[in-house]
Coordinates of C-alpha atoms and ligand atoms in Angstrom, one line a residue:
X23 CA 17.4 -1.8 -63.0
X24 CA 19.4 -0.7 -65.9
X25 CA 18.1 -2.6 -68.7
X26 CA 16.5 -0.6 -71.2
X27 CA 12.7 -0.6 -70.6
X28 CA 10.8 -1.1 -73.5
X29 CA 6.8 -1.8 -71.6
X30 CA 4.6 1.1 -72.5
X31 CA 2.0 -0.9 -69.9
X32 CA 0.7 2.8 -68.8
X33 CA 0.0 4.4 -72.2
X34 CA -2.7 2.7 -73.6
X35 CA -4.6 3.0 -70.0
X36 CA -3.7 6.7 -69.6
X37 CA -5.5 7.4 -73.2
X38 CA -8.3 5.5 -72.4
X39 CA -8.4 7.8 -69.2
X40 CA -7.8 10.8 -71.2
X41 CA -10.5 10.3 -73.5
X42 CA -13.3 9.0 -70.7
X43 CA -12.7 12.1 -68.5
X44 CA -11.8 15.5 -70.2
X45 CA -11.8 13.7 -73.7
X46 CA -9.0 16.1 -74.6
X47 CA -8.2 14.8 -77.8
X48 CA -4.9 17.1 -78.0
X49 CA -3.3 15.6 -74.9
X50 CA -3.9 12.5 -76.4
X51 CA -2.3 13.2 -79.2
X52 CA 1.0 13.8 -77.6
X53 CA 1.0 10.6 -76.2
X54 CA 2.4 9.3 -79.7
X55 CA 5.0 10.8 -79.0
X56 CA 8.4 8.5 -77.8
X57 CA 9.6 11.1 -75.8
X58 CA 6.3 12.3 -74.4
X59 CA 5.8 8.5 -73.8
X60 CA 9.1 7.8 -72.0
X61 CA 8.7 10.4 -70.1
X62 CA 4.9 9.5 -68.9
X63 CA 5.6 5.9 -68.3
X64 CA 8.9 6.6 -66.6
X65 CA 6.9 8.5 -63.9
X66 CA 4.1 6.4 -63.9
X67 CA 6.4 3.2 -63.0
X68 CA 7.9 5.6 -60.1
X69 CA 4.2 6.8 -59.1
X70 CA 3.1 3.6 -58.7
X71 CA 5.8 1.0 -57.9
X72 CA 7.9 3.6 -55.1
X73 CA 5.7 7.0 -54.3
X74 CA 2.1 5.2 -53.8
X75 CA 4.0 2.2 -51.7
X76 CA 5.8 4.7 -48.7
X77 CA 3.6 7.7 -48.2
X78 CA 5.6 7.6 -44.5
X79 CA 8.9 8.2 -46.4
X80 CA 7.7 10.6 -49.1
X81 CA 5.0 12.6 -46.3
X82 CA 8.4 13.0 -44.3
X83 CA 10.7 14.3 -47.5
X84 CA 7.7 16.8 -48.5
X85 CA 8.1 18.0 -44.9
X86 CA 12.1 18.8 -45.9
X87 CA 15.5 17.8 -47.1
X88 CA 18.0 16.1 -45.3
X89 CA 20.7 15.0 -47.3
X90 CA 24.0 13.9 -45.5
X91 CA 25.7 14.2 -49.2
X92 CA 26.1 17.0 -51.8
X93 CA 27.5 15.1 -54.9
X94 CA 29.5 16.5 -58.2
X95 CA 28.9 14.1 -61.1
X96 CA 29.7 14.7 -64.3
X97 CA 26.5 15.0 -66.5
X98 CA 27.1 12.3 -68.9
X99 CA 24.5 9.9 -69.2
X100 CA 26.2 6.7 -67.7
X101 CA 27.0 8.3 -64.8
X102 CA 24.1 9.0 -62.4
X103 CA 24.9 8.6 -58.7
X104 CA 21.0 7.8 -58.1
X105 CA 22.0 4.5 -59.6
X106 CA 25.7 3.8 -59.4
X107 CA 25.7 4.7 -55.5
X108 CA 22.3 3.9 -55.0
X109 CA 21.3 6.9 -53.3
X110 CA 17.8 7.5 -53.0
X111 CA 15.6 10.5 -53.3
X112 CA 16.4 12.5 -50.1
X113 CA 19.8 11.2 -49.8
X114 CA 22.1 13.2 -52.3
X115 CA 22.1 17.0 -53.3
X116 CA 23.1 16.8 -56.4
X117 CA 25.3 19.5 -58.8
X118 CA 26.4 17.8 -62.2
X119 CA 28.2 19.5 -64.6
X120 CA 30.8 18.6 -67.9
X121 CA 33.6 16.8 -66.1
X122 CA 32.3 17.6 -62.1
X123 CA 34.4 20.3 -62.0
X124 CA 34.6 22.3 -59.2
X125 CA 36.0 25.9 -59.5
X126 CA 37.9 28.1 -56.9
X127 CA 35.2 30.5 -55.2
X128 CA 34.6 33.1 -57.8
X129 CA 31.1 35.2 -57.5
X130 CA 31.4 36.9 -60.8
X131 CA 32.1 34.0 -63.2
X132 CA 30.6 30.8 -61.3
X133 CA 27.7 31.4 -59.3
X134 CA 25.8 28.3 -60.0
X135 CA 28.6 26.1 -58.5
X136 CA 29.1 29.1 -55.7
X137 CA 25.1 28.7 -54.9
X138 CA 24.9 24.7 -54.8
X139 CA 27.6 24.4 -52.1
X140 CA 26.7 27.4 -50.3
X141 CA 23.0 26.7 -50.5
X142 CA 24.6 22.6 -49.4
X143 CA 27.0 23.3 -46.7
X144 CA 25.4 26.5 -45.1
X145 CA 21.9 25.8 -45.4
X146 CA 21.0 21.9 -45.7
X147 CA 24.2 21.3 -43.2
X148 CA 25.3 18.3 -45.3
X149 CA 28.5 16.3 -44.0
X150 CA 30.3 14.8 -47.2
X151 CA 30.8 16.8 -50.4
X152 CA 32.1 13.7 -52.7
X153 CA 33.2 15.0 -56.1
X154 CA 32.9 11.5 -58.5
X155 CA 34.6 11.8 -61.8
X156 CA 34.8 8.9 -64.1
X157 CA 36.3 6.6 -66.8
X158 CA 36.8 7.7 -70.8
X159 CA 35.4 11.5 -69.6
X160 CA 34.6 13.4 -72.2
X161 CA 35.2 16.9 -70.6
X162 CA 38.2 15.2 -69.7
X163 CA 39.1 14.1 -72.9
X164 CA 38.6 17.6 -74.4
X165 CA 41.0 19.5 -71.6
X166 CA 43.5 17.4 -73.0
X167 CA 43.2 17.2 -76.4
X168 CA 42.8 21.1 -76.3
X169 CA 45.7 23.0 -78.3
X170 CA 48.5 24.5 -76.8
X171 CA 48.1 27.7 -78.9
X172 CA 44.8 28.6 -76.8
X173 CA 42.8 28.1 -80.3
X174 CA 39.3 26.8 -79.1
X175 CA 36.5 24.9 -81.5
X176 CA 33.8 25.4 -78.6
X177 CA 31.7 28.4 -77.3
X178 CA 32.0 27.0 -73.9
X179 CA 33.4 23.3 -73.4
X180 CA 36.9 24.9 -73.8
X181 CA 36.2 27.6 -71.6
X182 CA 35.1 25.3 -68.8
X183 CA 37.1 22.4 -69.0
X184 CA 39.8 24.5 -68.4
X185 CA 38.8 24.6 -65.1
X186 CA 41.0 21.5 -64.4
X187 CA 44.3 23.1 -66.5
X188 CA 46.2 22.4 -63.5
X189 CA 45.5 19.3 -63.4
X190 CA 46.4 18.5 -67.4
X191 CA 49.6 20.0 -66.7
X192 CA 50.6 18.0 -63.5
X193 CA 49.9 14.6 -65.3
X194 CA 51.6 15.5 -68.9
X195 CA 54.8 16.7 -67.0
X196 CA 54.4 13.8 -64.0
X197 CA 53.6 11.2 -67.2
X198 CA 55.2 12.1 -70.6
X199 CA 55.9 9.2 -71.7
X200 CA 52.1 7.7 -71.1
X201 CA 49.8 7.2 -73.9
X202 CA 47.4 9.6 -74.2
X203 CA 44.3 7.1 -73.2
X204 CA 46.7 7.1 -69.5
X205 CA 47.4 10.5 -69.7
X206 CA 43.3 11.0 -69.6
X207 CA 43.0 8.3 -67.0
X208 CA 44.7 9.9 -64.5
X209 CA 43.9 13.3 -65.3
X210 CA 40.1 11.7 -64.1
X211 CA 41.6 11.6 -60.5
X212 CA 43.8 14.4 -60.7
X213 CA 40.9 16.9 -61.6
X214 CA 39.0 15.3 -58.5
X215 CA 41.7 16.3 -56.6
X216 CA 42.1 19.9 -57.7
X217 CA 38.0 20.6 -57.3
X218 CA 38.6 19.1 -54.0
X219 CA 41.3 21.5 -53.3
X220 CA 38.8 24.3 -54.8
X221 CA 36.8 23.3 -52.9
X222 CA 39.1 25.2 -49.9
X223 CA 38.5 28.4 -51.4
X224 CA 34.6 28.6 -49.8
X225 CA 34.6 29.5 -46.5
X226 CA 31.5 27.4 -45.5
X227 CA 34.0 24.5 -46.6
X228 CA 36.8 25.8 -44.3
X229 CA 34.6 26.1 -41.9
X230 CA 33.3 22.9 -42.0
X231 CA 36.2 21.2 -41.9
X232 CA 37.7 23.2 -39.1
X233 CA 34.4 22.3 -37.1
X234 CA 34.5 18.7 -38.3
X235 CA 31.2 18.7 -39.7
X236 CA 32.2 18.3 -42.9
X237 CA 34.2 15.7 -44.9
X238 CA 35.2 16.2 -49.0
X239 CA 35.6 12.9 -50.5
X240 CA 37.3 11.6 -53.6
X241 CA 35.5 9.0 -56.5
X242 CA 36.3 7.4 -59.6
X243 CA 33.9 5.4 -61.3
X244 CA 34.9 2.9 -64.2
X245 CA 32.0 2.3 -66.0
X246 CA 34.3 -0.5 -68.1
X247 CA 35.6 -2.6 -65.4
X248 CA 32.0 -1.8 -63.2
X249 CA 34.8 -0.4 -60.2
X250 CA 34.5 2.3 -57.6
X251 CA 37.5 4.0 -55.9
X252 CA 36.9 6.2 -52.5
X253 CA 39.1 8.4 -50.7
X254 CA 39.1 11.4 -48.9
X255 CA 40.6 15.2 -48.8
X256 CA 41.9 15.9 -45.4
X257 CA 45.1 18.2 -45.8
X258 CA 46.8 14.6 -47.0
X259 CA 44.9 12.1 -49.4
X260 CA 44.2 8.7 -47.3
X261 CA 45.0 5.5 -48.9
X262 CA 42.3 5.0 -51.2
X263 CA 39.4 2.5 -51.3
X264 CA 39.5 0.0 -54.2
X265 CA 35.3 -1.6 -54.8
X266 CA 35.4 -4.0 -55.1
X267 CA 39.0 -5.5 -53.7
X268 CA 41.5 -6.6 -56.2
X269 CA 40.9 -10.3 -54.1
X270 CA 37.4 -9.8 -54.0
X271 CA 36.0 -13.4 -53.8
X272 CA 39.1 -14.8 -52.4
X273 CA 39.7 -15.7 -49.1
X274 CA 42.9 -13.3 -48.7
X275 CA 43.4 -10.3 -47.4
X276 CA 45.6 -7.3 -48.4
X277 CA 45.9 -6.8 -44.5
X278 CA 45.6 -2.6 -44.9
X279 CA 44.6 -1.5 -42.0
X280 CA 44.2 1.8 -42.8
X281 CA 41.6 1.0 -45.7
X282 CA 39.3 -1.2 -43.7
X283 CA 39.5 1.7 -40.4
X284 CA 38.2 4.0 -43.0
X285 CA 35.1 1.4 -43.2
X286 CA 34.3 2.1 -40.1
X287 CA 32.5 5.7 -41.2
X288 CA 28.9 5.7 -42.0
X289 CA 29.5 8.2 -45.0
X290 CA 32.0 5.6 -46.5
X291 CA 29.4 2.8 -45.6
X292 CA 27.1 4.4 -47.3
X293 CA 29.0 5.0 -50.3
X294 CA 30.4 1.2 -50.6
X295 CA 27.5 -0.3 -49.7
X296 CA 25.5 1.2 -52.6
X297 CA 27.7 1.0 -55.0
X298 CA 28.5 -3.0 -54.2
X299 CA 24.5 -3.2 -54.3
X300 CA 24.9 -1.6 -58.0
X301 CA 27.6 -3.9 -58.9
X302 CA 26.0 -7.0 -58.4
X303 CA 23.0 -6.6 -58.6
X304 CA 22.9 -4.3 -61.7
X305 CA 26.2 -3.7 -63.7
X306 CA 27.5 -7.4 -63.2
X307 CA 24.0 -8.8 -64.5
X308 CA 24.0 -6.7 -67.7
X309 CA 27.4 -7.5 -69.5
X310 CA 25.9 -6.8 -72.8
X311 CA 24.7 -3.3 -71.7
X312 CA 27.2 -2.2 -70.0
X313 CA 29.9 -3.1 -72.7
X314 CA 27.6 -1.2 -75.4
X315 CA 27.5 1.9 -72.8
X316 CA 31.3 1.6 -71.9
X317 CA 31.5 2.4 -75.9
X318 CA 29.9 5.2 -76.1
X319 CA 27.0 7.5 -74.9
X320 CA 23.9 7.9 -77.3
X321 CA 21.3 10.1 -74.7
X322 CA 18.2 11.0 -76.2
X323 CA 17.7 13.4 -73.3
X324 CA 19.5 16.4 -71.7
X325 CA 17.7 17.0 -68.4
X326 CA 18.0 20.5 -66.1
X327 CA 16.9 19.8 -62.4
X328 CA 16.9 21.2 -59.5
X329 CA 19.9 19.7 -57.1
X330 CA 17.7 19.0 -54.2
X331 CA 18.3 16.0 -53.2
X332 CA 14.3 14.6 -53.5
X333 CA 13.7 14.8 -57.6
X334 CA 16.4 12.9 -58.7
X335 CA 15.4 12.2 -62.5
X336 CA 16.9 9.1 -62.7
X337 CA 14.0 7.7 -59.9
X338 CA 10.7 10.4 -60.4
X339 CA 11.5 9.5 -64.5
X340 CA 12.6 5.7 -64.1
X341 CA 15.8 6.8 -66.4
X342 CA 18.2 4.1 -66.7
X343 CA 22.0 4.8 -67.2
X344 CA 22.7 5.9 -70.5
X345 CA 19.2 7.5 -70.9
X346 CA 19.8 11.0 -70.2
X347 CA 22.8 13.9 -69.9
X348 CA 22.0 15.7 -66.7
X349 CA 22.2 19.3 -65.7
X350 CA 21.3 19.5 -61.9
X351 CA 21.3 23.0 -60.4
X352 CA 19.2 25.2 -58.2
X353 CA 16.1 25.8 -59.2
X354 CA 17.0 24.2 -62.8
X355 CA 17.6 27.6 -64.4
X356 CA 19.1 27.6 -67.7
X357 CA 20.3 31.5 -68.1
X358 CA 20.6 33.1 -71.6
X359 CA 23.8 32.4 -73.9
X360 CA 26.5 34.5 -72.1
X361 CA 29.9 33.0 -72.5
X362 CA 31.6 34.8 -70.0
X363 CA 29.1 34.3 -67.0
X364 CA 27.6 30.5 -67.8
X365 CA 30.1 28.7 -69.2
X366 CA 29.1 25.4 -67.3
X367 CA 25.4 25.7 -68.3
X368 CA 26.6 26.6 -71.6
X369 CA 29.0 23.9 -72.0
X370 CA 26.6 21.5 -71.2
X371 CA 23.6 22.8 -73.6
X372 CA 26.9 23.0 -76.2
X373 CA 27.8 19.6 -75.8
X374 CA 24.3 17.7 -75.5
X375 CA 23.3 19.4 -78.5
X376 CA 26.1 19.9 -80.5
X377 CA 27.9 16.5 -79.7
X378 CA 26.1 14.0 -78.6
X379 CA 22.9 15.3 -80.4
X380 CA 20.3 14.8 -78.2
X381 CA 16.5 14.7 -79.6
X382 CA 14.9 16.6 -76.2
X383 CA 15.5 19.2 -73.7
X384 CA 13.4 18.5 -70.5
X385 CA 13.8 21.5 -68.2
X386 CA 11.9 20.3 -64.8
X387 CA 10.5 22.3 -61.9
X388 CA 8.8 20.9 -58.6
X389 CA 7.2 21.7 -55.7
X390 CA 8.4 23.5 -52.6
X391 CA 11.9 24.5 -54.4
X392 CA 14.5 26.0 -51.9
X393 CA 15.8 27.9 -55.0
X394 CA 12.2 29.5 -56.2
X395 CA 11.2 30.0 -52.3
X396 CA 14.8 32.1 -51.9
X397 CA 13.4 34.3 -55.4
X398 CA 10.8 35.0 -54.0
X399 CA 11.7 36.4 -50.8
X400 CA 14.4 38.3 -52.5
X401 CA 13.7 41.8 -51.1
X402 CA 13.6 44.5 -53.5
X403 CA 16.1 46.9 -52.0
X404 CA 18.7 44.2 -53.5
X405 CA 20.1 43.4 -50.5
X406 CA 21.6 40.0 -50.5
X407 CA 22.1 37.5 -47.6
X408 CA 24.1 35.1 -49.5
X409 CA 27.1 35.0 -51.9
X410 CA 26.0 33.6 -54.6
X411 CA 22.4 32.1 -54.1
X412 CA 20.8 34.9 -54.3
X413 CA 22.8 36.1 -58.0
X414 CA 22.3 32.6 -58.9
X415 CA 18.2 32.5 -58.6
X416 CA 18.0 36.0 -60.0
X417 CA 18.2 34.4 -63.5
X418 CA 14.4 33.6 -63.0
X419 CA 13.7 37.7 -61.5
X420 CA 11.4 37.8 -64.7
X421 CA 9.2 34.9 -63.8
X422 CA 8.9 36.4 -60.1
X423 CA 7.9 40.0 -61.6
X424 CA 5.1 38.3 -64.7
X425 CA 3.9 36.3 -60.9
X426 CA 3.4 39.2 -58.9
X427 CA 1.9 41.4 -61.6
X428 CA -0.8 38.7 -62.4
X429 CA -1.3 36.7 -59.0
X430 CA -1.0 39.7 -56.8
X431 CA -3.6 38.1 -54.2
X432 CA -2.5 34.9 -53.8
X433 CA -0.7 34.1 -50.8
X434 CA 3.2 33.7 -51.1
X435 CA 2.8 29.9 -51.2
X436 CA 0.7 30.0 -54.3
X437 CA 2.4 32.6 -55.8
X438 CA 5.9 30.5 -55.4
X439 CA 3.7 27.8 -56.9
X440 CA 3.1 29.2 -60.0
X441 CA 6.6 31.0 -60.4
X442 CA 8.3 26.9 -60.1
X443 CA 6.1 26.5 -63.3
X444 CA 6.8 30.3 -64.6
X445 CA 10.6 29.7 -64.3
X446 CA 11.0 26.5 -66.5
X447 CA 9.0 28.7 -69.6
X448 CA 11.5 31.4 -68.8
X449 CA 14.4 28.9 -68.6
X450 CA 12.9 27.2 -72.3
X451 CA 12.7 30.8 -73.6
X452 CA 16.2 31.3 -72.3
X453 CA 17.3 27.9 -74.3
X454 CA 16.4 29.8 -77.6
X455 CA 19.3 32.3 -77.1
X456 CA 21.6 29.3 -77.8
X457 CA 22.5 29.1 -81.8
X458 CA 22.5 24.9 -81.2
X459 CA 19.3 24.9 -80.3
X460 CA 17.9 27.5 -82.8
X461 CA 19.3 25.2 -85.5
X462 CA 18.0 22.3 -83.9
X463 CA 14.4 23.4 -83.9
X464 CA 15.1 24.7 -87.3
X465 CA 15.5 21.7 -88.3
X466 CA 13.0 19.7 -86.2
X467 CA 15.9 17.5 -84.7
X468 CA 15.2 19.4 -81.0
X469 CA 12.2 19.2 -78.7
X470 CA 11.9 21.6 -75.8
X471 CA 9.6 20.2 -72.9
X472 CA 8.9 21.6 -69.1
X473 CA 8.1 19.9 -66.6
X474 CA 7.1 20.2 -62.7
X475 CA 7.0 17.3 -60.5
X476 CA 4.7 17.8 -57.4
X477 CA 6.4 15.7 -54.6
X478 CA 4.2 16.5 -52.0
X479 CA 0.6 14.5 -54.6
X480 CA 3.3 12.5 -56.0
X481 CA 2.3 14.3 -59.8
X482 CA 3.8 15.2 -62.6
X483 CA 3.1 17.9 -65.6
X484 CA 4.4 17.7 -69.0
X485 CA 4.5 20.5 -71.9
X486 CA 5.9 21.2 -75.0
X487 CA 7.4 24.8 -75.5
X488 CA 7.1 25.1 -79.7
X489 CA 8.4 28.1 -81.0
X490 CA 7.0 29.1 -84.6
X491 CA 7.7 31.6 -86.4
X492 CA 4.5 32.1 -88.8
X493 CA 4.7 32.4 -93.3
X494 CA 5.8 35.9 -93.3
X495 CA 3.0 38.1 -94.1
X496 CA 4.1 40.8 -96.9
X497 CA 2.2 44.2 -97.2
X498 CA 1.3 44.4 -100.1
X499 CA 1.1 41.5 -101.7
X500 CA 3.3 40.8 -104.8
X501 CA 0.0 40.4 -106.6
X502 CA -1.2 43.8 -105.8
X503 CA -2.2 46.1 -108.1
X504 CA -3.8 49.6 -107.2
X505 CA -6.5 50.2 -109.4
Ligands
ZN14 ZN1 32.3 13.0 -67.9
ZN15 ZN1 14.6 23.1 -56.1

């Protein structure tokens, strides 16, 4: 559903609870709280109304992931594919990022991209990579607004956007004569089309392809109009997939034989089907919402999660579309400010904060992560097995070693256990390196939560990561006097 839910049904219950059991006045308190609150009710809708109904399907997903999709969305809020596609948790690995940019393969500047699809292709064995972009982008917008003289205004949007250069430049030279609003517009596709082309550079890709295991499809979703177009990379573009038909509702056909044989796929099933179930069920039922959100984004969340394809925040936190700006990566680490490493992590903390001014981070863990499991077993020679997984999860090498030194007899499991939990404190400690969200804390405009969501009990933990810095204490006192 995407209308905004306003019930706080579970609150008042939950403090009753509270009270009764532990009588723990302080967690209470928090409950007070609009974020704290949105965030408990959202799960508690998702505990109670999906995870308690099918312990078959969630017993099965604790078991393990197997996602037929890895999906690049962009993070903005309106965007989620959990909703517009209506995947469901254990369908879609998920990477989002400012304008689902893909890079070419490059292990020293982009190993969070490097480790989703490697960790994706090689690992989980999915069969689609669909890169979704979208109308009135704002990383899109940016890349072409940005100045000719290389002058930049951001720390990192600029850097990253200009992932998809080569794509600006095709449109303004194929298109001068456009207005800028259809200059943007097609730059939407065209940067699809270059990160699918990136996408070529990784050799689990090209392997994939050659093996024809793999498939890398093309999106666009129009959040005005409520439209989805589909097509696919092969070495030529296929005739793309218009949802829903230009003479939907009519009894005509456009007789293209080529579209409907592409129908025929189960990936593109898939992918039609859910978005036609979002369509009518959802965005054509909701003018007024829709309209507001085709205006503009007003998140009160940015959200880091893992990509694996069962904690999808948009079910385990019941966020609608519009709710949140999403960060999804392995193991949702958030490395310190480092412009010329993280730019995408950075251009997303940059923007959230900066731009759209969001009032919470949540940075959220869970069980059994793939990302945390991989940190773990890193062995200490430094010996890699991967090309960029294994960089990627190191960000969290602090969290492992604070583990090991206090938990040094618990079993592996346990110990991974608490390091899912360790890593999101490292990753909100990380978050402080960023001047945007020094300021905001400064001036009590920013929250910083963690998270972890236990998909195995179906349970979720909430904190608040406050960091004070105490009335300065000066030695001696202006008031002393030595007698
Ligand atoms: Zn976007
Ligand atoms: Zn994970």
């Amino acid at each position: 559903m995407a209308h905004q839910h306003t019930s706080k049904e579970f609150i008042p219950h939950l403090k009753e609870l509270l009270r009764d059991k532990d009588g723990d006045e302080e967690v209470v308190d928090q409950l007070q709280d609009p974020a704290v609150e949105k965030i408990v009710d959202g799960f508690m809708r998702f505990k109670t109304s999906i995870f308690d109904q099918h312990p078959d399907i969630f017993n099965q997903l604790a078991e393990e992931q197997k996602p037929k999709f890895l999906v690049f969305a962009c993070s903005d809020s309106r965007v989620s594919p959990s909703r517009v596609l209506d995947f469901h948790l254990g369908e879609a690995f998920v990477a989002r990022n400012i304008g689902n940019l893909v890079p070419a393969f490059n292990q020293l500047r982009y190993s969070d991209v490097g480790a989703v699809i490697e960790y994706a292709v090689s690992h989980l064995e999915v069969e689609n990579i669909l890169v979704m972009g979208h109308s009135k982008c704002g990383g899109i917008d940016r890349l072409m607004e940005l100045p000719g003289d290389g002058s930049t205004t951001f720390d990192f949007v600029d850097d990253w956007v200009k992932i998809a250069l080569p794509a600006k430049i095709k449109v303004k030279a194929q298109n001068p004569h456009l207005s800028l609003e259809k200059q943007k517009a097609i730059c939407e596709r065209e940067a699809v089309n270059l990160s699918l082309s990136n996408l070529l550079t990784y050799p689990y890709v090209r392997k994939g392809l050659e093996n024809k295991t793999l498939a890398l499809r093309g999106g666009h979703y129009d959040f005005v109009e409520g439209k989805f177009e589909l097509w696919e990379f092969k070495a030529v573009l296929t005739p793309t997939i218009k949802i829903p038909p230009c003479n939907f509702g009519s009894s005509d056909k456009d007789g293209d034989e080529e579209v409907v044989d592409q129908l025929q796929d189960p990936a593109v099933e898939k992918i039609v089907d859910g978005f036609m179930r979002f369509k009518t069920c959802i965005f054509d039922q909701h003018p007024d919402i829709f309209n507001e959100l085709a205006k503009e984004q007003k998140p009160k969340f940015l959200v880091f999660a893992c990509s694996d394809s069962r904690v999808s925040p948009s079910h385990v936190l019941d966020f609608h579309l519009g709710e949140a700006f999403m960060a999804r990566n392995i193991g949702n680490l958030v490395p310190a400010f480092n412009q010329l490493r993280y730019s995408d992590v950075g251009a997303m903390i940059e923007y959230a904060v900066s731009h759209l001014k969001v009032e919470n981070i949540l940075v959220m863990g869970h069980s059994k992560c793939g990302g945390i499991e991989r940190l773990m077993e890193l062995p200490g020679d430094g010996s890699t097995k991967f090309d960029f997984v294994d960089d990627w999860v190191k960000i969290a090498l602090p969290a492992k070693i604070k583990v090991k030194a206090q938990y040094p007899h618990l079993s592996p499991e346990k110990q991974a256990a608490k390091c899912e939990r360790e890593a999101v404190n490292l990753s909100l400690s990380n978050l402080l390196t960023y001047p945007y969200v020094q300021k905001g804390l400064e001036n009590k405009t920013l929250a910083l939560r963690g998270g972890h969501y236990d998909f195995v009990e179906g349970k979720f933990e909430l904190w608040e990561f406050k960091a004070v810095l105490t009335p300065t204490i000066k030695i001696p006192p202006s008031n002393f006097r030595s007698s």
